[in-house]
Structure formats: structure tokens, C-alpha cells
XYZ file of C-alpha atoms in Angstrom:
725
model
C 0.007 0.032 -0.296
C 1.379 3.267 -0.599
C 0.142 6.508 1.169
C -0.164 9.224 -1.505
C -1.644 12.186 0.687
C -3.101 12.352 4.168
C -5.479 15.855 4.887
C -6.561 16.607 8.964
C -9.819 17.720 9.207
C -10.279 20.208 11.843
C -12.895 22.780 9.961
C -15.435 22.942 7.622
C -13.376 24.561 5.285
C -11.270 21.420 5.098
C -13.956 19.590 4.094
C -14.085 21.227 0.752
C -10.540 20.989 0.383
C -10.745 16.806 1.002
C -13.278 17.296 -1.971
C -10.810 18.838 -3.466
C -7.991 16.748 -3.099
C -9.840 13.709 -4.094
C -10.485 15.287 -7.728
C -7.072 16.256 -7.998
C -5.983 12.618 -7.029
C -8.174 11.182 -8.872
C -7.326 13.142 -11.912
C -3.924 12.156 -12.034
C -4.685 8.598 -11.720
C -6.322 8.445 -14.989
C -10.253 8.194 -13.516
C -12.545 10.201 -16.305
C -14.730 13.363 -14.996
C -17.443 11.395 -13.950
C -15.567 8.805 -11.914
C -13.710 11.801 -10.307
C -17.062 14.269 -9.366
C -18.329 10.503 -7.898
C -15.175 10.403 -5.933
C -15.042 13.658 -4.414
C -18.800 13.310 -3.498
C -18.321 10.464 -1.487
C -15.604 11.591 0.414
C -17.057 14.988 1.139
C -20.133 12.950 2.083
C -18.015 11.011 4.761
C -16.009 13.990 5.434
C -18.430 16.109 6.263
C -20.076 13.436 8.877
C -16.567 13.469 10.313
C -16.681 16.920 10.894
C -20.180 17.179 11.900
C -20.573 14.641 14.533
C -17.018 14.107 15.824
C -15.303 17.314 15.469
C -12.600 15.977 13.012
C -10.968 13.322 11.597
C -8.395 12.145 9.167
C -8.549 11.200 5.640
C -5.753 9.230 3.926
C -5.533 8.345 0.155
C -3.890 5.345 -1.142
C -3.259 3.019 -4.120
C -3.155 -0.723 -3.047
C -3.352 -4.170 -4.594
C -2.827 -5.571 -8.069
C -4.724 -4.126 -10.078
C -4.235 -0.709 -8.254
C -7.291 0.198 -6.774
C -7.679 3.770 -5.486
C -8.401 3.553 -1.503
C -9.533 5.966 0.758
C -9.644 5.823 4.773
C -11.375 8.589 6.797
C -11.321 8.023 10.448
C -12.554 10.290 13.606
C -12.440 9.530 17.410
C -16.098 10.194 18.096
C -18.870 8.641 19.716
C -19.635 6.466 16.732
C -22.376 5.800 15.021
C -25.668 4.371 16.893
C -27.926 1.858 15.421
C -25.425 1.099 12.575
C -27.205 -2.112 11.420
C -30.127 -0.190 11.035
C -28.202 2.967 8.940
C -26.382 0.121 6.532
C -29.780 -1.967 6.107
C -31.769 1.237 4.819
C -34.360 1.434 7.761
C -32.866 4.613 10.397
C -34.566 7.923 9.759
C -33.445 10.824 12.024
C -33.947 14.370 11.906
C -30.943 15.401 11.091
C -30.554 12.865 7.941
C -28.105 10.413 9.185
C -27.282 7.670 7.401
C -28.381 9.139 3.950
C -24.898 10.248 3.286
C -23.392 6.718 4.341
C -25.982 4.740 1.861
C -25.320 7.163 -0.805
C -21.730 7.409 -0.368
C -21.725 3.370 -0.477
C -23.623 3.144 -3.754
C -20.996 5.047 -5.630
C -18.069 2.916 -4.679
C -16.893 -0.195 -5.769
C -16.066 -1.182 -1.877
C -17.404 0.449 1.100
C -16.775 -0.739 4.549
C -17.501 0.747 7.762
C -16.602 -0.055 11.115
C -17.615 1.887 14.426
C -17.167 1.377 17.591
C -18.541 3.575 20.587
C -16.892 5.211 21.805
C -13.900 4.544 19.988
C -14.933 6.281 16.481
C -15.598 5.490 13.046
C -13.525 3.918 10.529
C -14.786 3.951 6.772
C -12.668 2.479 3.678
C -14.069 3.214 0.435
C -12.335 2.286 -3.119
C -12.367 2.383 -6.716
C -10.733 0.397 -9.388
C -8.609 2.115 -11.764
C -9.180 1.755 -15.496
C -8.221 -1.314 -16.937
C -6.543 0.775 -19.583
C -4.540 2.820 -17.090
C -0.800 1.487 -16.807
C 0.220 0.281 -13.109
C 1.768 3.443 -11.075
C 5.321 2.821 -9.832
C 6.072 4.169 -6.530
C 8.085 7.042 -8.158
C 5.607 8.067 -10.067
C 3.266 8.283 -6.721
C 5.455 10.318 -4.959
C 5.267 12.611 -8.230
C 1.435 12.628 -7.880
C 1.713 13.696 -4.602
C 4.112 16.207 -4.699
C 1.693 18.157 -7.758
C -1.156 17.768 -5.228
C 0.681 19.363 -2.563
C 2.002 21.958 -4.964
C -1.497 22.948 -5.755
C -3.175 25.398 -3.608
C -6.748 24.851 -2.147
C -8.979 26.276 -4.005
C -10.962 29.289 -2.642
C -14.758 27.420 -1.078
C -16.815 29.855 -3.386
C -15.003 28.131 -6.431
C -15.471 24.738 -5.376
C -19.318 25.343 -5.073
C -18.956 26.620 -8.539
C -17.236 24.146 -10.087
C -20.131 21.861 -7.990
C -22.582 23.203 -9.792
C -21.251 23.171 -12.917
C -21.133 19.276 -12.485
C -24.649 19.175 -11.244
C -25.654 21.256 -14.499
C -23.391 18.896 -16.833
C -24.772 15.823 -15.133
C -28.569 17.433 -15.770
C -27.852 17.989 -19.072
C -26.750 14.409 -19.723
C -29.942 13.156 -17.979
C -31.797 14.919 -19.918
C -30.450 13.800 -23.240
C -31.257 10.579 -22.203
C -34.343 10.883 -21.075
C -35.091 12.203 -24.902
C -33.306 9.188 -26.166
C -35.346 7.300 -23.859
C -38.518 8.618 -24.986
C -37.617 8.083 -28.367
C -36.701 4.755 -27.731
C -40.000 3.976 -25.960
C -42.192 4.996 -28.944
C -40.205 2.825 -31.100
C -40.446 -0.165 -28.682
C -44.443 0.863 -28.463
C -44.591 0.260 -32.525
C -42.164 -3.233 -32.306
C -45.259 -4.223 -29.074
C -47.928 -3.976 -31.244
C -45.889 -6.286 -34.306
C -45.162 -8.598 -31.523
C -48.295 -8.462 -29.475
C -49.934 -9.629 -32.992
C -47.516 -12.356 -33.414
C -47.507 -13.871 -29.909
C -51.353 -13.830 -30.539
C -50.810 -15.974 -33.721
C -48.158 -18.147 -32.197
C -50.650 -19.069 -29.370
C -53.416 -19.506 -31.391
C -51.191 -22.455 -32.916
C -49.587 -23.213 -30.180
C -53.011 -23.828 -28.129
C -54.162 -25.769 -31.616
C -50.850 -28.081 -31.107
C -51.443 -28.634 -27.569
C -54.559 -30.372 -28.103
C -53.734 -32.359 -31.034
C -50.731 -33.342 -28.572
C -53.464 -34.014 -25.922
C -56.114 -36.036 -28.612
C -52.982 -38.178 -29.518
C -51.774 -38.982 -26.011
C -55.643 -39.482 -25.116
C -55.811 -42.141 -28.015
C -52.653 -43.570 -27.314
C -53.186 -44.571 -23.360
C -56.870 -45.271 -23.851
C -55.788 -47.801 -26.903
C -52.909 -49.305 -24.574
C -55.435 -49.990 -21.967
C -57.875 -50.995 -24.128
C -55.308 -53.597 -25.849
C -53.977 -55.131 -22.688
C -57.035 -57.004 -21.813
C -57.135 -59.097 -25.015
C -53.594 -59.569 -24.857
C -52.754 -60.701 -21.381
C -55.781 -63.235 -21.948
C -54.098 -64.125 -25.009
C -50.778 -64.658 -23.086
C -52.431 -66.830 -20.300
C -54.780 -68.606 -22.900
C -51.525 -69.490 -24.574
C -49.406 -70.845 -21.472
C -52.298 -72.901 -20.555
C -52.502 -74.566 -23.952
C -48.473 -75.250 -24.083
C -48.947 -76.657 -20.019
C -51.336 -79.076 -21.948
C -53.602 -78.213 -18.997
C -56.605 -79.490 -21.198
C -55.003 -81.955 -23.028
C -52.105 -83.092 -25.440
C -50.870 -80.765 -28.559
C -49.692 -82.133 -31.423
C -46.092 -80.792 -32.521
C -47.799 -78.680 -35.573
C -50.451 -77.176 -32.664
C -47.370 -76.545 -30.267
C -45.603 -74.654 -33.032
C -48.486 -72.447 -33.683
C -49.445 -71.649 -30.077
C -46.048 -71.040 -30.166
C -46.052 -68.181 -32.849
C -49.547 -67.233 -30.866
C -47.644 -66.597 -27.776
C -44.648 -64.762 -29.357
C -46.729 -62.767 -31.197
C -48.921 -61.435 -28.397
C -45.661 -60.917 -26.056
C -44.363 -58.422 -28.634
C -47.700 -56.850 -29.158
C -47.503 -56.715 -25.123
C -44.435 -55.020 -24.807
C -44.984 -52.711 -27.797
C -48.417 -51.246 -25.598
C -46.275 -51.224 -22.491
C -44.003 -48.814 -24.559
C -46.521 -46.861 -25.898
C -48.279 -46.065 -22.165
C -45.066 -45.072 -20.722
C -44.624 -42.704 -23.221
C -47.795 -41.404 -23.384
C -47.768 -41.107 -19.559
C -43.803 -39.235 -19.813
C -45.576 -36.849 -22.721
C -48.913 -36.437 -20.868
C -46.568 -35.400 -17.301
C -48.768 -38.339 -15.679
C -45.576 -40.260 -15.011
C -44.730 -40.417 -11.112
C -41.471 -40.445 -10.124
C -41.049 -42.462 -6.828
C -37.375 -41.236 -5.310
C -35.995 -43.522 -2.528
C -32.236 -43.948 -1.218
C -30.407 -47.122 -2.805
C -27.059 -48.589 -3.308
C -25.978 -48.789 -6.659
C -24.065 -52.126 -6.089
C -27.273 -53.760 -4.607
C -29.383 -52.540 -7.978
C -26.452 -54.357 -9.864
C -27.421 -57.630 -8.260
C -30.615 -57.220 -9.232
C -29.961 -57.012 -12.550
C -27.385 -59.809 -12.701
C -30.496 -61.956 -12.254
C -32.918 -59.722 -14.242
C -30.663 -59.859 -17.022
C -29.728 -63.290 -17.446
C -33.056 -64.927 -19.091
C -32.015 -62.325 -22.224
C -29.016 -64.475 -22.813
C -29.877 -66.630 -25.421
C -28.857 -70.162 -24.225
C -25.196 -71.534 -25.657
C -24.736 -67.790 -27.218
C -21.085 -66.440 -27.656
C -21.646 -63.152 -26.010
C -20.654 -62.759 -22.187
C -22.623 -60.492 -20.374
C -20.745 -58.856 -17.528
C -22.354 -56.627 -15.037
C -18.954 -54.970 -12.934
C -18.899 -54.101 -9.133
C -19.460 -50.368 -8.448
C -16.320 -48.896 -6.611
C -16.286 -45.690 -4.701
C -19.756 -44.922 -4.867
C -22.130 -44.096 -2.367
C -26.079 -44.136 -1.969
C -28.085 -42.701 -4.680
C -31.872 -40.715 -3.795
C -33.589 -41.132 -7.091
C -36.320 -43.713 -9.114
C -34.598 -47.124 -8.787
C -37.095 -48.635 -10.903
C -36.703 -45.977 -13.581
C -33.250 -46.213 -13.153
C -33.191 -50.488 -13.995
C -35.591 -49.973 -16.678
C -33.349 -47.374 -18.579
C -30.334 -50.411 -17.860
C -32.635 -52.990 -18.878
C -33.408 -51.422 -22.459
C -29.803 -50.694 -23.001
C -28.794 -53.889 -22.204
C -31.613 -55.533 -24.339
C -30.900 -53.516 -27.239
C -26.836 -54.520 -26.731
C -27.688 -58.218 -26.926
C -29.743 -57.997 -29.494
C -27.140 -56.365 -31.841
C -24.058 -58.369 -30.327
C -23.321 -61.659 -32.524
C -20.100 -62.424 -30.236
C -17.978 -60.657 -27.417
C -19.273 -58.839 -24.659
C -22.109 -56.575 -23.258
C -20.261 -55.068 -19.894
C -22.699 -52.454 -17.554
C -20.746 -50.293 -15.192
C -20.997 -47.485 -13.602
C -18.913 -44.591 -11.961
C -19.172 -41.464 -10.018
C -18.316 -38.106 -11.157
C -18.903 -34.842 -8.675
C -22.454 -35.028 -7.709
C -23.673 -37.571 -11.123
C -23.402 -40.915 -11.578
C -22.768 -42.119 -14.766
C -24.335 -45.795 -15.905
C -22.552 -47.185 -19.223
C -23.446 -49.856 -21.330
C -20.662 -51.233 -23.622
C -21.017 -54.159 -26.342
C -18.891 -55.300 -29.179
C -21.584 -55.578 -31.696
C -22.409 -54.196 -35.260
C -22.339 -50.262 -33.961
C -24.234 -47.317 -35.713
C -22.701 -45.635 -38.203
C -22.672 -41.607 -37.301
C -25.421 -40.330 -39.555
C -27.686 -42.861 -37.326
C -26.454 -41.916 -33.820
C -29.374 -39.021 -33.182
C -32.012 -41.110 -35.222
C -31.617 -44.372 -32.829
C -33.624 -41.957 -30.069
C -36.698 -41.347 -32.015
C -39.832 -43.071 -31.875
C -40.264 -46.193 -33.843
C -37.035 -45.916 -35.955
C -35.234 -49.022 -36.305
C -32.164 -48.672 -38.178
C -31.671 -51.097 -41.393
C -28.772 -53.856 -40.128
C -27.645 -57.673 -41.305
C -29.231 -58.506 -37.568
C -32.497 -56.199 -38.025
C -34.243 -58.854 -39.673
C -33.438 -61.383 -37.168
C -34.598 -59.791 -33.819
C -37.862 -58.146 -33.217
C -38.016 -54.732 -31.435
C -40.554 -51.679 -31.200
C -38.385 -48.914 -31.919
C -39.401 -47.305 -28.839
C -37.037 -48.818 -25.987
C -34.073 -46.349 -26.718
C -36.562 -43.025 -27.158
C -38.140 -44.134 -23.839
C -34.936 -44.332 -22.087
C -33.557 -40.653 -22.840
C -37.727 -39.541 -21.992
C -37.065 -41.199 -18.474
C -33.337 -40.076 -18.214
C -34.107 -36.221 -18.412
C -37.215 -37.110 -16.357
C -34.559 -38.028 -13.068
C -32.501 -34.775 -14.435
C -30.024 -36.993 -16.090
C -28.737 -36.948 -19.744
C -28.276 -39.457 -22.198
C -25.154 -39.949 -24.701
C -24.033 -42.574 -26.961
C -20.756 -43.210 -28.928
C -20.261 -45.822 -31.689
C -17.972 -47.348 -34.277
C -19.198 -49.575 -37.340
C -18.188 -53.101 -36.878
C -16.937 -52.431 -33.562
C -19.547 -51.917 -31.108
C -21.449 -48.868 -29.119
C -21.579 -47.535 -25.961
C -24.888 -45.768 -24.282
C -24.395 -43.969 -20.579
C -26.822 -42.537 -19.076
C -26.153 -39.696 -16.534
C -27.974 -39.203 -13.558
C -27.661 -36.572 -10.219
C -27.400 -38.532 -7.336
C -30.057 -36.921 -5.670
C -33.296 -36.465 -7.990
C -33.370 -32.665 -8.320
C -36.934 -32.366 -7.850
C -37.832 -34.035 -4.404
C -39.368 -31.860 -1.773
C -38.663 -34.490 0.649
C -35.332 -36.966 1.168
C -35.310 -39.714 3.268
C -32.590 -38.629 6.075
C -31.196 -39.482 9.367
C -31.037 -35.896 10.325
C -32.426 -35.923 13.823
C -35.280 -33.435 15.364
C -33.532 -30.676 17.238
C -35.165 -32.051 20.246
C -34.001 -35.601 19.899
C -30.282 -34.516 18.604
C -27.220 -36.886 19.673
C -25.396 -35.172 22.724
C -21.567 -36.471 21.483
C -22.512 -34.783 17.312
C -21.904 -31.148 17.128
C -24.438 -29.762 15.395
C -24.197 -27.772 12.249
C -26.857 -25.442 11.077
C -27.310 -25.694 6.964
C -29.687 -22.905 5.043
C -29.905 -24.240 1.657
C -32.698 -23.959 -0.469
C -32.148 -26.662 -2.914
C -32.963 -30.505 -1.495
C -30.289 -32.305 -3.498
C -27.163 -30.230 -2.063
C -28.891 -30.880 1.554
C -29.113 -34.289 0.716
C -25.046 -34.364 -0.036
C -24.198 -32.429 3.061
C -25.974 -35.021 4.913
C -23.717 -37.870 3.386
C -20.618 -35.594 3.521
C -21.067 -35.011 7.363
C -22.192 -38.865 7.901
C -20.115 -40.816 10.006
C -18.087 -37.512 10.956
C -18.241 -35.691 14.780
C -20.781 -33.305 13.161
C -24.636 -33.894 12.536
C -26.517 -31.765 10.365
C -29.488 -29.612 10.933
C -30.911 -28.784 7.419
C -33.180 -25.468 6.793
C -34.380 -24.234 3.789
C -35.746 -20.798 5.048
C -33.756 -17.775 7.095
C -37.114 -18.233 8.828
C -36.691 -21.898 9.718
C -33.012 -21.120 10.375
C -33.892 -18.508 12.913
C -36.252 -20.739 14.358
C -33.423 -23.323 15.052
C -30.750 -20.715 16.695
C -33.603 -20.117 19.234
C -33.359 -23.103 20.752
C -29.821 -24.774 19.877
C -26.471 -23.095 19.618
C -24.700 -24.798 16.796
C -21.000 -24.965 16.096
C -21.233 -23.614 13.041
C -23.498 -22.495 10.040
C -23.077 -23.308 6.236
C -24.954 -20.813 4.790
C -25.750 -20.155 0.875
C -26.010 -16.588 -0.127
C -28.363 -17.086 -2.994
C -31.372 -18.214 -1.847
C -34.479 -17.979 -3.702
C -36.454 -14.882 -2.528
C -34.515 -14.347 0.779
C -31.764 -11.890 1.754
C -28.531 -14.366 2.544
C -26.332 -10.925 3.092
C -29.078 -9.760 5.395
C -29.085 -12.566 7.703
C -25.342 -12.643 7.875
C -25.146 -9.355 8.812
C -27.971 -10.035 11.557
C -25.931 -13.142 12.456
C -22.901 -11.227 13.241
C -24.510 -8.038 14.864
C -26.210 -10.337 17.395
C -24.249 -10.782 20.846
C -25.893 -14.004 21.202
C -24.565 -15.349 17.652
C -21.849 -13.332 16.852
C -19.289 -15.855 17.763
C -20.809 -19.064 16.120
C -18.596 -19.679 12.973
C -20.053 -19.321 9.468
C -18.939 -20.954 6.262
C -20.394 -19.155 3.225
C -21.065 -22.094 0.335
C -22.401 -20.556 -3.031
C -22.099 -20.424 -6.468
C -20.414 -17.146 -7.045
C -17.088 -16.065 -6.375
C -17.889 -13.097 -3.851
C -15.644 -14.195 -1.233
C -14.569 -10.433 -0.261
C -17.594 -9.343 0.223
C -18.793 -12.478 2.534
C -15.213 -11.974 4.614
C -16.101 -8.011 4.867
C -19.511 -8.830 6.314
C -18.396 -11.294 8.857
C -18.222 -14.494 7.423
C -15.492 -16.908 8.650
C -14.856 -19.391 5.764
C -15.725 -18.981 1.944
C -16.246 -21.810 -0.124
C -17.362 -22.604 -4.077
C -20.156 -24.855 -4.993
C -19.440 -27.943 -5.211
C -17.357 -28.760 -2.214
C -16.259 -32.468 -1.793
C -16.327 -34.248 1.583
C -12.603 -33.485 2.871
C -12.805 -30.049 1.730
C -15.738 -29.274 3.779
C -14.744 -31.063 6.887
C -11.585 -29.602 7.000
C -12.805 -26.376 6.580
C -15.446 -26.445 9.309
C -12.674 -28.348 11.248
C -10.735 -25.018 10.902
C -13.538 -23.029 12.002
C -14.691 -24.899 14.767
C -10.937 -25.738 16.579
C -9.225 -22.747 16.048
C -6.705 -21.937 18.383
C -7.695 -24.983 20.443
C -4.760 -27.272 20.915
C -4.748 -30.721 18.925
C -3.577 -33.718 21.048
C -4.296 -37.461 19.690
C -3.666 -39.959 22.223
C -2.571 -43.571 20.962
C -3.636 -46.372 22.935
C -1.516 -49.812 21.636
C 0.299 -52.035 23.841
C 2.789 -52.965 20.872
C 5.415 -50.315 20.161
C 6.037 -51.135 16.772
C 2.522 -49.798 16.161
C 2.812 -46.570 17.805
C 5.905 -45.790 16.367
C 4.583 -46.381 12.989
C 1.713 -43.952 13.488
C 3.761 -41.449 15.325
C 6.560 -41.374 12.121
C 3.196 -41.422 9.853
C 2.403 -38.168 11.691
C 6.144 -36.704 12.188
C 5.256 -33.898 9.406
C 2.510 -32.554 11.887
C 1.777 -30.453 14.365
C 0.148 -32.586 16.671
C 0.658 -33.548 19.910
C 0.793 -37.358 20.327
C 0.170 -38.870 23.685
C 0.972 -42.749 23.976
C -0.662 -45.375 26.547
C 0.854 -49.000 26.285
C -2.779 -50.475 27.788
C -6.106 -49.675 28.567
C -6.182 -48.406 32.188
C -3.041 -46.037 31.348
C -5.348 -45.110 28.037
C -8.716 -44.309 30.076
C -6.734 -42.458 32.668
C -4.808 -40.562 29.833
C -7.979 -39.689 28.151
C -9.761 -38.427 30.963
C -7.431 -36.541 32.076
C -5.755 -35.027 28.749
C -9.209 -34.462 27.016
C -7.312 -35.638 23.129
C -9.031 -34.172 20.080
C -9.366 -37.944 19.160
C -8.005 -41.289 19.882
C -6.397 -44.174 18.019
C -7.719 -47.418 19.555
C -6.313 -50.798 19.214
C -9.006 -53.875 19.768
C -6.362 -56.417 20.952
C -4.358 -55.822 24.216
C -3.953 -58.154 27.442
C -5.634 -57.487 30.540
C -8.147 -54.671 29.769
C -9.103 -55.433 25.791
C -9.898 -52.281 23.482
C -13.771 -53.108 23.121
C -14.005 -52.637 27.071
C -11.642 -49.638 26.587
C -14.495 -47.867 23.951
C -17.259 -49.661 26.407
C -15.852 -47.668 28.905
C -15.017 -44.068 27.191
C -18.468 -43.835 26.091
C -19.866 -44.722 29.059
C -18.009 -41.540 30.895
C -19.664 -38.231 30.520
C -16.290 -36.656 30.384
C -14.966 -38.436 27.420
C -17.974 -40.199 25.644
C -18.039 -37.097 22.807
C -14.317 -37.919 21.859
C -13.965 -39.619 18.427
C -12.220 -43.077 18.357
C -10.524 -44.500 15.326
C -10.073 -48.338 15.676
C -6.715 -49.281 14.262
C -6.327 -52.716 14.777
C -5.512 -56.196 13.097
C -8.597 -58.274 14.541
C -11.046 -60.016 12.551
C -14.211 -59.038 13.050
C -17.777 -60.477 11.503
C -19.892 -58.393 10.206
C -22.143 -57.923 13.575
C -19.030 -56.629 15.378
C -18.076 -54.304 12.597
C -21.606 -53.231 12.840
C -21.492 -52.655 16.852
C -18.144 -50.929 16.528
C -19.207 -48.312 13.646
C -21.597 -46.877 16.768
C -19.012 -45.953 18.770
C -16.028 -45.376 16.765
C -15.466 -42.626 13.919
C -13.369 -44.786 11.384
C -12.453 -48.658 11.574
C -9.068 -49.311 10.172
C -6.901 -52.446 9.441
C -3.396 -52.899 10.361
C -0.869 -54.029 7.842
C 0.483 -57.018 8.333
C 4.156 -58.205 8.692
C 6.862 -56.284 10.323
C 7.441 -52.407 11.195
C 9.953 -52.836 7.383
C 7.830 -54.628 5.625
C 4.771 -52.065 6.574
C 6.898 -48.901 5.758
C 7.570 -50.373 2.036
C 6.334 -49.221 -1.342
C 3.354 -47.559 -1.220
C 2.359 -48.594 1.913
C 2.676 -45.816 4.341
C 0.963 -43.807 1.554
C -2.331 -45.748 1.450
C -2.141 -46.379 5.175
C -1.824 -42.523 5.795
C -4.703 -41.671 3.250
C -6.843 -43.814 5.580
C -5.585 -42.299 8.588
C -5.784 -38.735 7.413
C -9.607 -39.178 5.877
C -10.072 -40.637 9.629
C -8.637 -37.904 11.292
C -10.539 -34.890 9.274
C -13.868 -36.658 9.930
C -12.842 -36.606 13.713
C -12.242 -33.360 13.680
C -8.386 -32.408 13.535
C -7.470 -29.522 11.028
C -5.588 -30.740 8.608
C -4.526 -28.651 5.148
C -4.219 -29.771 1.502
C -0.120 -31.476 1.790
C -2.017 -33.819 5.086
C -0.038 -31.495 7.581
C -1.824 -30.374 10.453
C -2.486 -27.040 11.987
C -2.731 -25.874 16.017
């Protein structure tokens, strides 16, 4: 920061001089006449307040930052501004007009910050960025500007008033000119609007006709589908009865004829079902029933469901890959399964040999399901046509397989209904890959299944985090991020709900989305930081727009841009909540080699590491030292890790300390489940000697697991994995 000029305000003419000096410096810094007037007006208003209410002050003109900014700081030692929050919100009125100058000055500047601490005085910092066309000023150039400004003698106040009047006259002339231009533009718009209104009327008439035709088509398809279903079901049932010989034996010729009837009825039934689904989607009557499900469970169901599609003796292998690292999805499981069935059925029809592979991968907040085959492929010109209703591409296999041409169009409509999209890549003779990208949380859900606790029944060991977010899918993601950590989520979708929560609970931190529909998050942030009962609660602003400076200036303690990943969010919360708190880890393990291994993994951190060689010593240290987290072995003599864990959780002094199980004990599913309820994470010790454990890339894997567990336990780790106190 380079100080260009400093001015003391003792007399009323000093306010006029502050205005003059502002204009002179702004002119030297390359601001145009309009910005010079804005800067001079804003400074004179705040300087006048300092003289009028504090009997004087100091005006400091600086050039800061890169790109450079003209910054003015005005300080006084008065009694401060009462009701500052009301003034900044535009709700305060007084006989003197106090607050109008502040509000007007704030509108004229790029940045405006004010701090008033009765009876210490008031500091106002305001700035405006230099033009991008203006080259950066060096220190020597700024010194020259300072000397030129000092050489200029202040103008007579009457001359300044005359100049101010001239500026007002120019501004009024400019406004009058713009008003005339607006009047002319309004006339032109009125003429244009008449034509647009006529065009809209014609378009509305045609749109109504198309809508009626579409409704008639949809109603016809729906009614006909229902009408066809009853006789088709009867035909299928009767043909199954005949083929089962329930009414006597059939000749070979009769069996062949009935089989043809059954296949024809099955094809018609498939067509009718697809038509009915399409009609429902187009009419907006199909219902999405979202629920939480695991992709691994969906694939397990698909394996059994799709196996009958393989022709016996076929040279095509159907491979369903085990999904890795994909959490729960909140969507319509039945419709996702229907999309994949259509993909797989289509792939099997047009693959003579090789494989059809089903897989899934999570990217951010989306899961992409893929079905790849080694079939005949699709020509580039036909790729988009396969998604048109009833279109079937001519090929050598098309005559051998029967289809409706509705499977892929229906899959696209169902995917879009779930908030996703479909894509395809294909090469003739090499195969095709169809992908459906679906959000992990159905975007139009009004209610999410959640383990979020009612306020009255919050877990005593979990720190409450208040989230204020109007998008339910984002709240769902936050819940998954905080799952199994030392925190528990209180989800609210409006500021009114958040205020009710704050009346009942003092959260450890607040996660606030500023961009709330129909609500002012900035006002809420000022309200939180201006209330003595909530001002000490850390506020983490999480939004889609990079307005970090504004958030921090209004009192936010942290800032993140959406989307945020789990470790990033947990680490930020840990930093805000545990700031300036000592961080200690207690290792309870009778094996000195493993205690040494953990210490070596954390050697570059600033954590205080306590050691206990048995369970009794560990319990005493935990109660006396109150560590941030405990790393516990299960297999120890005298007092086992199981008993230590039970005693820790039954003691009110230690029950809230997060515990990380780090053991080589073989645990069955039931024991895993029991331990998971009392611990943050369960890690497996590396087998072999210390030397073997420290070889190759094992330390990296072990440390990655330990780092993840420590962050979930509330410890602060930076991007490099190092801990902060």
C-alpha cells in the first residue's frame, strides 16, 4: 500500500479541501470526469459526517493492490454511529438525515466498509478500481503525484461551489439528453410491441391447436394401450395354459402354432407397455418415486434380471462390473433399472459375439451408468435417429430380431425425467457405448429420506451444524459428507426456519448459501454477526458465485465455492470450529512398533501425540488430557480395546471424544456394525514387520486412510496432509 496524501479535518473548509484533493488525485490516477465527481462526492459526504458528528478526523488517500485500486480511509475519534446495522440496512431515519450520506456514498464506490465502535470512533474504507486502460503506477510515479497535489493551493470555497454547480448542470444536461433518447426509444418499442403482440397472438393460437392435437394423441395412445392390454393378457394366459397341456396334449404342429401366437402376443404386449409409458411421460402423468438405494444392490438385482435375456449357447458374455466408491443414490430405482434393461436388451440384440459390459462411475454429484457392447455398431449419421420413436436402423441383424423402436426413446425420456442425460458413442463393426448420467439426488424432490435428527433428539456426542440451503439435493449431499464424522446436520431451507433453530440450539457452525431464492442471505449474515448471542458462531458461506471478499467483509469466517467435496468441507469446518485449540491424539496400543508407525506417519504434523501402552493407562490419559481424538487397538492384554471403548463411551467426560479403531483383529459383520456405532472409523493394521509395513507405497495408503479418519474426527489438516494447531 502506498500513501499518496493525508489530510486533517479540523474546520469546515477542510471538508471542501478533502473534496478538491480527491478530485485532483483521481484526475492524476486517470479516472474520467464522471468517476472524479463520484469519488469527490463520496469523500466529502463522509468527511462532512466526521466533522459534524466527531468534530474532526483524518482522510488518507492510498493506492493498493494489483490490479491497482484507489483507496480512501476516513477516521474519527467520535462517539461512533448508533444503530449502524439499521443505517446500513436503510431502515434508520433521523431529523438530521444521518445515514443518507453513508448509503449514497456506498452506492458510488466499488468497495465500502464501515466500522464504528463507541466510544472509539468510526473508520470508513472505500475504494474504486483504476481503469484497465491505465498502466500501473510505480512508487516513484505516485510520489510525483503527491508532490503535484501538494503544490496546488486549495481553491476558494466559493470556486469549489461554482465548480460543483457546473458538475450538477452537466449531469442534468446529460440526464435530459438520455431522457429524450429514452422517450424516442419507448416510441420505437411501442411500435415494435404492437407487431410482437400480434405475432404472439398468432403463435398462441397455433400453440393451442398443437397442444390440443398432442393431448388427443396422448389420450388415444393411453386409451388404446389400456384397451389392448386386457385381450393381450388373455391371449398370453391362454397360450401358456395350452403349452402347459392343462386341457390335454397338443400335436407338434399345434404346439408350433400356439408358440407363434404367444410370441406375437408378447411382442404386442411389449409395444403396448412402451406406448403407455411414452404417453404418460409426454402427458406429465408419470410419477417419480425417489428412494435411497445402493448401486451395488441395483447391479445385483440386474444380474438376475438380465440373465434370461442371454440365448442359451450364445457366444456373448454379459458382464456387470462391481461399482467402486459410489455412495447412496436418491432417485427412482425402478426407472434407473428400466433404462439399463433397455440398454442391455438392445446391446444383446445387436451383438453376435464378444461381450456386453455394464458399469457405473461417480463424477462429482452425478453417477454415469454405461452399457458397452462389441456388436455391429451404429453409423455416425444414424446415431441421433436411434432416439426417434419407432425408428429401427437397417442392418444384417435387424431382420433376425424383433423390436418396437421405442426402447431407446423411452430411456432418454426417463433419464431426462430423473434430471439426467443420455449419450452414445459408436463405430461400425466395433460396437457401441450407451451412457445415462443421473444426479445422485433427484433434483425435484420435496422430501429426502434422512437421518437428520429432530432438534429435540440431537445426539449429545455430535456437534450440530446448521445448514441453510434451499436446494434439497445439496442438503442431501451435505448429509452424506457429514455422515460418520464428529458433526451432525440440522437442515433448513429458509431463513425463517434457521432463526427458529437458533432460538433452540447453539450450533458449532453455520453453513450459509447466500443465493437463496426470494431471500436475502447477506442481510441474515449481518444479522448473525450483529447479534451478541450468535456473533461468535463461525459462518461458512458456500455459494456458486465467487464473492469471497464481500462475504468476509460482512463477517463470514470462511468461504467455499460449490460444489465442495467431503474432505474439503470437513477440513474447513474443523478449521473454523477448532481454531486456536490445541490438538492432541492419544494412541492406546500395547505394541510399541505400531505406536512408532503411527508417529512416523504423523511426523510432519504439529499434532501433540500421547501414548498409552495398555487400556488402563489409556483411560486415565483420556480423562485427564481430553485429547481431540483417540486411536485405539482392540487386542490388548488385561483390558481389551473393546472394554476400553465401552468405558470411554459410558463416561460423560470422554464420551464425546472421537475414537478411531486401528487394529488387526478379525471382525465379523455384526461386530463391525457394533463398533461403527461407537467409532469414527475402523482401520486395519498392515501385516508383517515394521520394515515391511513401511515399504513401497503402503505408508501412503495407510496415511491416506488415517488422514481421512482424522479429518472426520475433527482435526485440521491442510492440502498436504499437515496438521495445524
